[in-house]
């Protein structure tokens, strides 16, 4: 569970975020909603320890991480968190498998975890695409690949920033369903969005 109280962020001396109280629970999709420029991405970055808050309190599973050390941030990102961004966060000249494993591999080298890579790709509808270079995937396929990486990692916390923006209707539907499935599997999913369909899929906003 993530809890925040009186969270505030300033940029250039100007307040850009002020949240009195926020809670995101495991097994649910929590939406950060509002018009562009209202601070949704800043809030998401704070909750994911990508950006520090200037004031307030942030707790993850009861541990105060308002001002985490570099070691605490790295451990959280490595072991527990995954991020799904509007620009996909995909390395274009890597294969789908390499993007999921987050390392380069030789096709002649046996790679641990390839069975689970195939399972993740199957789940997001990219069956048999392990060795395809990511630059050949469509926008919707790249977004689903980023979710496959999240599934492979078995992240406890998933932070998604406008994950359905610029996608066609069918890919938007699939991405929304995949994020809901992650939550149903026990993950804490937090989504910054102004997509009405994504908002309807959230358990809380």
Short mmCIF file of N, CA and C in Angstrom, two decimals, residues 25-194:
data_model
loop_
_atom_site.label_atom_id
_atom_site.label_comp_id
_atom_site.label_asym_id
_atom_site.label_seq_id
_atom_site.Cartn_x
_atom_site.Cartn_y
_atom_site.Cartn_z
N UNK A 25 -4.10 0.93 -2.84
CA UNK A 25 -4.04 -0.39 -2.22
C UNK A 25 -3.71 -1.48 -3.25
N UNK A 26 -3.15 -2.56 -2.73
CA UNK A 26 -2.87 -3.73 -3.58
C UNK A 26 -4.17 -4.30 -4.11
N UNK A 27 -4.13 -4.80 -5.34
CA UNK A 27 -5.31 -5.41 -5.94
C UNK A 27 -6.26 -4.44 -6.58
N UNK A 28 -5.85 -3.19 -6.70
CA UNK A 28 -6.74 -2.17 -7.25
C UNK A 28 -6.00 -1.28 -8.24
N UNK A 29 -6.76 -0.71 -9.19
CA UNK A 29 -6.23 0.31 -10.08
C UNK A 29 -6.68 1.66 -9.54
N UNK A 30 -5.73 2.49 -9.19
CA UNK A 30 -6.02 3.81 -8.64
C UNK A 30 -5.69 4.86 -9.69
N UNK A 31 -6.64 5.71 -10.01
CA UNK A 31 -6.45 6.69 -11.06
C UNK A 31 -6.11 8.07 -10.52
N UNK A 32 -5.12 8.71 -11.14
CA UNK A 32 -4.82 10.12 -10.90
C UNK A 32 -5.41 10.86 -12.09
N UNK A 33 -6.46 11.62 -11.87
CA UNK A 33 -7.19 12.19 -12.99
C UNK A 33 -7.16 13.72 -12.93
N UNK A 34 -7.49 14.32 -14.06
CA UNK A 34 -7.52 15.78 -14.14
C UNK A 34 -6.97 16.23 -15.47
N UNK A 35 -7.12 17.51 -15.80
CA UNK A 35 -6.66 18.02 -17.09
C UNK A 35 -5.14 18.06 -17.18
N UNK A 36 -4.63 18.20 -18.39
CA UNK A 36 -3.19 18.30 -18.59
C UNK A 36 -2.65 19.49 -17.80
N UNK A 37 -1.49 19.28 -17.16
CA UNK A 37 -0.85 20.35 -16.40
C UNK A 37 -1.29 20.46 -14.96
N UNK A 38 -2.15 19.54 -14.50
CA UNK A 38 -2.63 19.64 -13.12
C UNK A 38 -1.72 18.93 -12.12
N UNK A 39 -0.67 18.27 -12.59
CA UNK A 39 0.29 17.64 -11.67
C UNK A 39 0.19 16.13 -11.59
N UNK A 40 -0.56 15.49 -12.50
CA UNK A 40 -0.73 14.03 -12.44
C UNK A 40 0.62 13.31 -12.57
N UNK A 41 1.41 13.70 -13.56
CA UNK A 41 2.69 13.03 -13.79
C UNK A 41 3.66 13.29 -12.64
N UNK A 42 3.63 14.51 -12.11
CA UNK A 42 4.49 14.83 -10.96
C UNK A 42 4.12 13.96 -9.77
N UNK A 43 2.83 13.80 -9.52
CA UNK A 43 2.36 12.94 -8.44
C UNK A 43 2.81 11.51 -8.65
N UNK A 44 2.65 11.01 -9.87
CA UNK A 44 3.05 9.64 -10.18
C UNK A 44 4.55 9.46 -9.95
N UNK A 45 5.33 10.44 -10.38
CA UNK A 45 6.78 10.36 -10.20
C UNK A 45 7.18 10.36 -8.73
N UNK A 46 6.46 11.14 -7.94
CA UNK A 46 6.74 11.14 -6.49
C UNK A 46 6.43 9.79 -5.87
N UNK A 47 5.28 9.23 -6.23
CA UNK A 47 4.87 7.95 -5.66
C UNK A 47 5.82 6.83 -6.08
N UNK A 48 6.39 6.94 -7.29
CA UNK A 48 7.32 5.93 -7.78
C UNK A 48 8.77 6.21 -7.43
N UNK A 49 9.01 7.20 -6.58
CA UNK A 49 10.35 7.58 -6.11
C UNK A 49 11.25 8.06 -7.25
N UNK A 50 10.64 8.56 -8.32
CA UNK A 50 11.42 9.15 -9.41
C UNK A 50 11.71 10.62 -9.17
N UNK A 51 10.90 11.24 -8.34
CA UNK A 51 11.01 12.68 -8.08
C UNK A 51 10.72 12.94 -6.61
N UNK A 52 11.56 13.72 -5.92
CA UNK A 52 11.33 13.95 -4.49
C UNK A 52 10.24 14.98 -4.23
N UNK A 53 9.54 14.79 -3.14
CA UNK A 53 8.58 15.80 -2.68
C UNK A 53 9.31 16.84 -1.85
N UNK A 54 8.82 18.07 -1.88
CA UNK A 54 9.43 19.13 -1.07
C UNK A 54 8.89 19.11 0.35
N UNK A 55 7.64 18.70 0.49
CA UNK A 55 7.03 18.64 1.81
C UNK A 55 6.05 17.48 1.87
N UNK A 56 5.71 17.07 3.08
CA UNK A 56 4.73 16.01 3.27
C UNK A 56 5.37 14.68 3.62
N UNK A 57 4.55 13.63 3.59
CA UNK A 57 4.99 12.29 3.97
C UNK A 57 4.55 11.27 2.94
N UNK A 58 5.45 10.36 2.60
CA UNK A 58 5.16 9.27 1.68
C UNK A 58 5.58 7.96 2.34
N UNK A 59 4.63 7.03 2.46
CA UNK A 59 4.93 5.72 3.04
C UNK A 59 4.56 4.62 2.06
N UNK A 60 5.44 3.64 1.93
CA UNK A 60 5.18 2.47 1.10
C UNK A 60 5.27 1.25 2.01
N UNK A 61 4.15 0.55 2.13
CA UNK A 61 4.05 -0.58 3.06
C UNK A 61 4.49 -0.20 4.47
N UNK A 62 4.11 1.01 4.88
CA UNK A 62 4.37 1.48 6.22
C UNK A 62 5.75 2.07 6.44
N UNK A 63 6.62 2.00 5.44
CA UNK A 63 7.98 2.53 5.57
C UNK A 63 8.03 3.95 5.02
N UNK A 64 8.55 4.88 5.81
CA UNK A 64 8.64 6.27 5.38
C UNK A 64 9.71 6.40 4.29
N UNK A 65 9.26 6.73 3.08
CA UNK A 65 10.17 6.92 1.95
C UNK A 65 10.02 8.30 1.35
N UNK A 66 9.70 9.26 2.21
CA UNK A 66 9.55 10.63 1.75
C UNK A 66 10.86 11.15 1.16
N UNK A 67 11.93 10.83 1.83
CA UNK A 67 13.27 11.22 1.35
C UNK A 67 14.17 9.99 1.35
N UNK A 68 13.93 9.10 0.41
CA UNK A 68 14.67 7.83 0.39
C UNK A 68 16.13 8.02 0.01
N UNK A 69 16.96 7.13 0.49
CA UNK A 69 18.36 7.13 0.06
C UNK A 69 18.44 6.58 -1.36
N UNK A 70 19.58 6.78 -1.99
CA UNK A 70 19.78 6.23 -3.33
C UNK A 70 19.64 4.72 -3.32
N UNK A 71 20.14 4.08 -2.27
CA UNK A 71 20.05 2.62 -2.16
C UNK A 71 18.60 2.17 -2.05
N UNK A 72 17.80 2.90 -1.27
CA UNK A 72 16.38 2.55 -1.12
C UNK A 72 15.64 2.70 -2.45
N UNK A 73 15.93 3.77 -3.18
CA UNK A 73 15.29 3.97 -4.48
C UNK A 73 15.66 2.86 -5.45
N UNK A 74 16.94 2.56 -5.54
CA UNK A 74 17.39 1.52 -6.48
C UNK A 74 16.78 0.17 -6.14
N UNK A 75 16.71 -0.14 -4.86
CA UNK A 75 16.14 -1.42 -4.45
C UNK A 75 14.64 -1.48 -4.80
N UNK A 76 13.94 -0.39 -4.58
CA UNK A 76 12.51 -0.33 -4.91
C UNK A 76 12.31 -0.52 -6.41
N UNK A 77 13.08 0.19 -7.23
CA UNK A 77 12.94 0.08 -8.68
C UNK A 77 13.31 -1.31 -9.17
N UNK A 78 14.35 -1.89 -8.59
CA UNK A 78 14.85 -3.18 -9.05
C UNK A 78 13.92 -4.32 -8.64
N UNK A 79 13.46 -4.30 -7.40
CA UNK A 79 12.76 -5.46 -6.84
C UNK A 79 11.24 -5.36 -6.87
N UNK A 80 10.69 -4.14 -6.88
CA UNK A 80 9.26 -4.04 -6.61
C UNK A 80 8.46 -3.21 -7.59
N UNK A 81 9.10 -2.32 -8.34
CA UNK A 81 8.36 -1.35 -9.15
C UNK A 81 8.58 -1.57 -10.64
N UNK A 82 7.56 -1.21 -11.41
CA UNK A 82 7.65 -1.20 -12.87
C UNK A 82 6.91 0.03 -13.38
N UNK A 83 7.38 0.55 -14.51
CA UNK A 83 6.83 1.78 -15.05
C UNK A 83 6.37 1.58 -16.48
N UNK A 84 5.18 2.10 -16.77
CA UNK A 84 4.62 2.06 -18.13
C UNK A 84 4.39 3.51 -18.54
N UNK A 85 5.16 3.96 -19.54
CA UNK A 85 5.11 5.36 -19.93
C UNK A 85 4.39 5.56 -21.26
N UNK A 86 3.95 6.79 -21.49
CA UNK A 86 3.28 7.12 -22.74
C UNK A 86 4.19 6.87 -23.94
N UNK A 87 5.51 7.09 -23.75
CA UNK A 87 6.46 6.87 -24.85
C UNK A 87 7.03 5.46 -24.82
N UNK A 88 6.38 4.58 -24.07
CA UNK A 88 6.64 3.14 -24.04
C UNK A 88 7.88 2.72 -23.24
N UNK A 89 8.95 3.52 -23.22
CA UNK A 89 10.16 3.13 -22.50
C UNK A 89 10.85 1.94 -23.12
N UNK A 90 10.72 1.79 -24.44
CA UNK A 90 11.27 0.65 -25.17
C UNK A 90 12.58 1.07 -25.85
N UNK A 91 13.57 0.17 -25.84
CA UNK A 91 14.83 0.41 -26.56
C UNK A 91 14.65 -0.11 -27.98
N UNK A 92 14.63 0.80 -28.92
CA UNK A 92 14.19 0.50 -30.28
C UNK A 92 15.02 -0.57 -30.98
N UNK A 93 16.35 -0.58 -30.77
CA UNK A 93 17.17 -1.52 -31.53
C UNK A 93 17.41 -2.83 -30.78
N UNK A 94 16.70 -3.03 -29.68
CA UNK A 94 16.74 -4.31 -28.98
C UNK A 94 15.54 -5.15 -29.43
N UNK A 95 15.66 -6.47 -29.26
CA UNK A 95 14.54 -7.35 -29.55
C UNK A 95 13.49 -7.24 -28.44
N UNK A 96 12.33 -7.81 -28.71
CA UNK A 96 11.29 -7.84 -27.68
C UNK A 96 11.79 -8.56 -26.44
N UNK A 97 12.47 -9.69 -26.64
CA UNK A 97 13.00 -10.45 -25.49
C UNK A 97 14.00 -9.62 -24.71
N UNK A 98 14.89 -8.93 -25.39
CA UNK A 98 15.90 -8.11 -24.70
C UNK A 98 15.25 -6.98 -23.93
N UNK A 99 14.19 -6.39 -24.48
CA UNK A 99 13.48 -5.33 -23.78
C UNK A 99 12.82 -5.85 -22.51
N UNK A 100 12.34 -7.07 -22.54
CA UNK A 100 11.73 -7.65 -21.34
C UNK A 100 12.79 -7.99 -20.30
N UNK A 101 13.91 -8.55 -20.73
CA UNK A 101 14.97 -8.94 -19.81
C UNK A 101 15.84 -7.76 -19.40
N UNK A 102 15.73 -6.65 -20.16
CA UNK A 102 16.53 -5.45 -19.92
C UNK A 102 18.03 -5.73 -20.02
N UNK A 103 18.39 -6.57 -20.97
CA UNK A 103 19.80 -6.79 -21.27
C UNK A 103 19.93 -7.36 -22.68
N UNK A 104 21.08 -7.07 -23.33
CA UNK A 104 21.35 -7.61 -24.63
C UNK A 104 21.69 -9.08 -24.53
N UNK A 105 21.29 -9.86 -25.51
CA UNK A 105 21.60 -11.28 -25.53
C UNK A 105 22.03 -11.67 -26.93
N UNK A 106 22.78 -12.76 -27.02
CA UNK A 106 23.13 -13.33 -28.31
C UNK A 106 22.12 -14.42 -28.64
N UNK A 107 21.71 -14.47 -29.88
CA UNK A 107 20.74 -15.50 -30.24
C UNK A 107 21.35 -16.89 -30.15
N UNK A 108 22.68 -16.96 -30.03
CA UNK A 108 23.35 -18.24 -29.91
C UNK A 108 23.60 -18.62 -28.45
N UNK A 109 23.20 -17.74 -27.54
CA UNK A 109 23.43 -17.97 -26.13
C UNK A 109 22.13 -18.33 -25.44
N UNK A 110 22.14 -19.38 -24.66
CA UNK A 110 20.94 -19.74 -23.90
C UNK A 110 20.71 -18.70 -22.82
N UNK A 111 19.50 -18.23 -22.74
CA UNK A 111 19.16 -17.17 -21.79
C UNK A 111 18.17 -17.69 -20.77
N UNK A 112 18.51 -17.49 -19.49
CA UNK A 112 17.59 -17.89 -18.43
C UNK A 112 16.32 -17.07 -18.50
N UNK A 113 15.20 -17.71 -18.24
CA UNK A 113 13.93 -16.98 -18.16
C UNK A 113 13.20 -16.84 -19.48
N UNK A 114 13.69 -17.53 -20.54
CA UNK A 114 13.03 -17.36 -21.83
C UNK A 114 11.62 -17.95 -21.83
N UNK A 115 11.37 -18.98 -21.03
CA UNK A 115 10.01 -19.53 -20.95
C UNK A 115 9.05 -18.48 -20.41
N UNK A 116 9.47 -17.77 -19.36
CA UNK A 116 8.59 -16.75 -18.79
C UNK A 116 8.47 -15.54 -19.71
N UNK A 117 9.49 -15.28 -20.53
CA UNK A 117 9.39 -14.22 -21.54
C UNK A 117 8.30 -14.58 -22.54
N UNK A 118 8.32 -15.82 -23.01
CA UNK A 118 7.30 -16.26 -23.96
C UNK A 118 5.91 -16.19 -23.34
N UNK A 119 5.79 -16.57 -22.07
CA UNK A 119 4.50 -16.51 -21.40
C UNK A 119 3.99 -15.07 -21.33
N UNK A 120 4.89 -14.14 -21.00
CA UNK A 120 4.49 -12.73 -20.91
C UNK A 120 4.05 -12.19 -22.27
N UNK A 121 4.80 -12.55 -23.32
CA UNK A 121 4.43 -12.10 -24.66
C UNK A 121 3.12 -12.74 -25.12
N UNK A 122 2.93 -14.01 -24.80
CA UNK A 122 1.66 -14.67 -25.12
C UNK A 122 0.50 -13.92 -24.47
N UNK A 123 0.69 -13.53 -23.22
CA UNK A 123 -0.38 -12.90 -22.45
C UNK A 123 -0.80 -11.57 -23.05
N UNK A 124 0.16 -10.83 -23.62
CA UNK A 124 -0.19 -9.51 -24.17
C UNK A 124 -0.45 -9.57 -25.67
N UNK A 125 -0.53 -10.78 -26.22
CA UNK A 125 -0.87 -10.91 -27.63
C UNK A 125 0.28 -10.72 -28.59
N UNK A 126 1.51 -10.97 -28.12
CA UNK A 126 2.69 -10.85 -28.99
C UNK A 126 3.40 -12.19 -29.11
N UNK A 127 2.63 -13.23 -29.25
CA UNK A 127 3.17 -14.58 -29.35
C UNK A 127 4.15 -14.71 -30.52
N UNK A 128 5.31 -15.31 -30.22
CA UNK A 128 6.29 -15.58 -31.26
C UNK A 128 7.12 -14.39 -31.70
N UNK A 129 7.02 -13.27 -30.98
CA UNK A 129 7.72 -12.05 -31.41
C UNK A 129 9.01 -11.81 -30.62
N UNK A 130 9.51 -12.83 -29.90
CA UNK A 130 10.67 -12.65 -29.02
C UNK A 130 11.86 -12.00 -29.71
N UNK A 131 12.17 -12.45 -30.91
CA UNK A 131 13.38 -12.01 -31.60
C UNK A 131 13.15 -10.85 -32.57
N UNK A 132 11.94 -10.29 -32.54
CA UNK A 132 11.65 -9.16 -33.43
C UNK A 132 12.20 -7.87 -32.83
N UNK A 133 12.87 -7.08 -33.65
CA UNK A 133 13.40 -5.81 -33.19
C UNK A 133 12.25 -4.86 -32.85
N UNK A 134 12.36 -4.19 -31.71
CA UNK A 134 11.25 -3.38 -31.21
C UNK A 134 10.85 -2.25 -32.16
N UNK A 135 11.80 -1.76 -32.95
CA UNK A 135 11.48 -0.65 -33.86
C UNK A 135 10.46 -1.05 -34.91
N UNK A 136 10.27 -2.36 -35.13
CA UNK A 136 9.31 -2.83 -36.12
C UNK A 136 7.90 -2.99 -35.53
N UNK A 137 7.77 -2.81 -34.23
CA UNK A 137 6.46 -2.95 -33.60
C UNK A 137 5.67 -1.64 -33.74
N UNK A 138 4.35 -1.76 -33.78
CA UNK A 138 3.50 -0.57 -33.81
C UNK A 138 3.47 0.06 -32.42
N UNK A 139 2.88 1.26 -32.33
CA UNK A 139 2.79 1.92 -31.04
C UNK A 139 2.06 1.09 -30.00
N UNK A 140 0.92 0.51 -30.42
CA UNK A 140 0.16 -0.32 -29.48
C UNK A 140 0.93 -1.56 -29.06
N UNK A 141 1.69 -2.14 -29.99
CA UNK A 141 2.48 -3.32 -29.67
C UNK A 141 3.62 -2.97 -28.71
N UNK A 142 4.22 -1.81 -28.90
CA UNK A 142 5.28 -1.38 -27.98
C UNK A 142 4.72 -1.18 -26.57
N UNK A 143 3.54 -0.61 -26.47
CA UNK A 143 2.95 -0.42 -25.15
C UNK A 143 2.64 -1.76 -24.50
N UNK A 144 2.15 -2.71 -25.30
CA UNK A 144 1.90 -4.04 -24.75
C UNK A 144 3.21 -4.73 -24.38
N UNK A 145 4.28 -4.46 -25.12
CA UNK A 145 5.58 -5.02 -24.77
C UNK A 145 6.05 -4.47 -23.42
N UNK A 146 5.80 -3.19 -23.17
CA UNK A 146 6.19 -2.62 -21.88
C UNK A 146 5.41 -3.27 -20.75
N UNK A 147 4.16 -3.64 -21.00
CA UNK A 147 3.37 -4.33 -19.98
C UNK A 147 3.85 -5.77 -19.83
N UNK A 148 4.27 -6.40 -20.94
CA UNK A 148 4.85 -7.74 -20.84
C UNK A 148 6.09 -7.72 -19.95
N UNK A 149 6.89 -6.68 -20.05
CA UNK A 149 8.07 -6.53 -19.18
C UNK A 149 7.64 -6.43 -17.72
N UNK A 150 6.56 -5.71 -17.48
CA UNK A 150 6.03 -5.60 -16.13
C UNK A 150 5.55 -6.95 -15.60
N UNK A 151 4.86 -7.70 -16.44
CA UNK A 151 4.38 -9.03 -16.04
C UNK A 151 5.54 -9.96 -15.75
N UNK A 152 6.56 -9.91 -16.60
CA UNK A 152 7.73 -10.78 -16.41
C UNK A 152 8.44 -10.46 -15.10
N UNK A 153 8.48 -9.19 -14.76
CA UNK A 153 9.14 -8.76 -13.53
C UNK A 153 8.34 -9.12 -12.29
N UNK A 154 7.03 -9.35 -12.46
CA UNK A 154 6.13 -9.61 -11.34
C UNK A 154 6.20 -8.47 -10.32
N UNK A 155 6.09 -7.25 -10.83
CA UNK A 155 6.20 -6.07 -9.98
C UNK A 155 5.02 -5.96 -9.03
N UNK A 156 5.30 -5.54 -7.82
CA UNK A 156 4.25 -5.30 -6.83
C UNK A 156 3.58 -3.95 -7.05
N UNK A 157 4.33 -3.01 -7.62
CA UNK A 157 3.83 -1.65 -7.85
C UNK A 157 4.02 -1.30 -9.32
N UNK A 158 2.95 -0.88 -9.97
CA UNK A 158 3.00 -0.51 -11.38
C UNK A 158 2.54 0.94 -11.50
N UNK A 159 3.39 1.77 -12.09
CA UNK A 159 3.09 3.19 -12.27
C UNK A 159 2.96 3.45 -13.78
N UNK A 160 1.79 3.88 -14.20
CA UNK A 160 1.52 4.06 -15.63
C UNK A 160 1.14 5.52 -15.89
N UNK A 161 1.91 6.17 -16.77
CA UNK A 161 1.68 7.58 -17.08
C UNK A 161 1.07 7.70 -18.48
N UNK A 162 -0.22 8.02 -18.53
CA UNK A 162 -0.97 8.15 -19.79
C UNK A 162 -0.71 6.94 -20.70
N UNK A 163 -0.93 5.72 -20.20
CA UNK A 163 -0.55 4.53 -20.97
C UNK A 163 -1.38 4.29 -22.22
N UNK A 164 -2.54 4.94 -22.33
CA UNK A 164 -3.40 4.72 -23.50
C UNK A 164 -3.39 5.88 -24.47
N UNK A 165 -2.62 6.92 -24.17
CA UNK A 165 -2.57 8.08 -25.06
C UNK A 165 -2.00 7.68 -26.42
N UNK A 166 -2.56 8.22 -27.47
CA UNK A 166 -2.10 8.02 -28.85
C UNK A 166 -2.30 6.61 -29.37
N UNK A 167 -3.04 5.77 -28.65
CA UNK A 167 -3.32 4.42 -29.13
C UNK A 167 -4.70 4.38 -29.79
N UNK A 168 -4.87 3.46 -30.74
CA UNK A 168 -6.20 3.30 -31.33
C UNK A 168 -7.13 2.59 -30.34
N UNK A 169 -8.40 2.54 -30.67
CA UNK A 169 -9.41 2.04 -29.73
C UNK A 169 -9.13 0.61 -29.28
N UNK A 170 -8.73 -0.26 -30.20
CA UNK A 170 -8.50 -1.65 -29.86
C UNK A 170 -7.31 -1.81 -28.93
N UNK A 171 -6.23 -1.10 -29.21
CA UNK A 171 -5.06 -1.19 -28.33
C UNK A 171 -5.31 -0.53 -26.99
N UNK A 172 -6.10 0.54 -26.98
CA UNK A 172 -6.47 1.15 -25.69
C UNK A 172 -7.21 0.13 -24.84
N UNK A 173 -8.16 -0.57 -25.45
CA UNK A 173 -8.93 -1.57 -24.71
C UNK A 173 -8.02 -2.66 -24.15
N UNK A 174 -7.09 -3.13 -24.97
CA UNK A 174 -6.22 -4.22 -24.54
C UNK A 174 -5.30 -3.77 -23.40
N UNK A 175 -4.75 -2.55 -23.50
CA UNK A 175 -3.86 -2.05 -22.45
C UNK A 175 -4.63 -1.87 -21.15
N UNK A 176 -5.85 -1.34 -21.22
CA UNK A 176 -6.67 -1.18 -20.02
C UNK A 176 -6.94 -2.53 -19.37
N UNK A 177 -7.29 -3.52 -20.18
CA UNK A 177 -7.56 -4.85 -19.65
C UNK A 177 -6.31 -5.46 -19.01
N UNK A 178 -5.16 -5.25 -19.62
CA UNK A 178 -3.91 -5.81 -19.09
C UNK A 178 -3.56 -5.18 -17.74
N UNK A 179 -3.73 -3.87 -17.61
CA UNK A 179 -3.45 -3.22 -16.33
C UNK A 179 -4.43 -3.69 -15.25
N UNK A 180 -5.70 -3.86 -15.63
CA UNK A 180 -6.69 -4.38 -14.68
C UNK A 180 -6.34 -5.80 -14.25
N UNK A 181 -5.82 -6.59 -15.18
CA UNK A 181 -5.41 -7.96 -14.86
C UNK A 181 -4.24 -7.96 -13.89
N UNK A 182 -3.29 -7.04 -14.08
CA UNK A 182 -2.16 -6.92 -13.14
C UNK A 182 -2.67 -6.63 -11.73
N UNK A 183 -3.64 -5.72 -11.63
CA UNK A 183 -4.21 -5.40 -10.32
C UNK A 183 -4.93 -6.61 -9.73
N UNK A 184 -5.69 -7.31 -10.56
CA UNK A 184 -6.41 -8.49 -10.08
C UNK A 184 -5.45 -9.55 -9.57
N UNK A 185 -4.22 -9.55 -10.09
CA UNK A 185 -3.21 -10.48 -9.62
C UNK A 185 -2.52 -10.05 -8.34
N UNK A 186 -2.91 -8.89 -7.80
CA UNK A 186 -2.38 -8.46 -6.51
C UNK A 186 -1.48 -7.24 -6.55
N UNK A 187 -1.22 -6.70 -7.73
CA UNK A 187 -0.35 -5.53 -7.83
C UNK A 187 -1.10 -4.26 -7.43
N UNK A 188 -0.35 -3.27 -6.97
CA UNK A 188 -0.87 -1.93 -6.76
C UNK A 188 -0.61 -1.16 -8.04
N UNK A 189 -1.67 -0.80 -8.77
CA UNK A 189 -1.54 -0.13 -10.06
C UNK A 189 -2.01 1.31 -9.92
N UNK A 190 -1.15 2.25 -10.28
CA UNK A 190 -1.49 3.67 -10.21
C UNK A 190 -1.33 4.25 -11.60
N UNK A 191 -2.40 4.90 -12.10
CA UNK A 191 -2.44 5.37 -13.48
C UNK A 191 -2.76 6.86 -13.51
N UNK A 192 -1.88 7.62 -14.16
CA UNK A 192 -2.19 9.02 -14.45
C UNK A 192 -2.85 9.07 -15.82
N UNK A 193 -4.07 9.59 -15.89
CA UNK A 193 -4.80 9.52 -17.16
C UNK A 193 -5.89 10.58 -17.24
N UNK A 194 -6.25 10.91 -18.48
CA UNK A 194 -7.47 11.68 -18.71
C UNK A 194 -8.35 10.94 -19.72
#
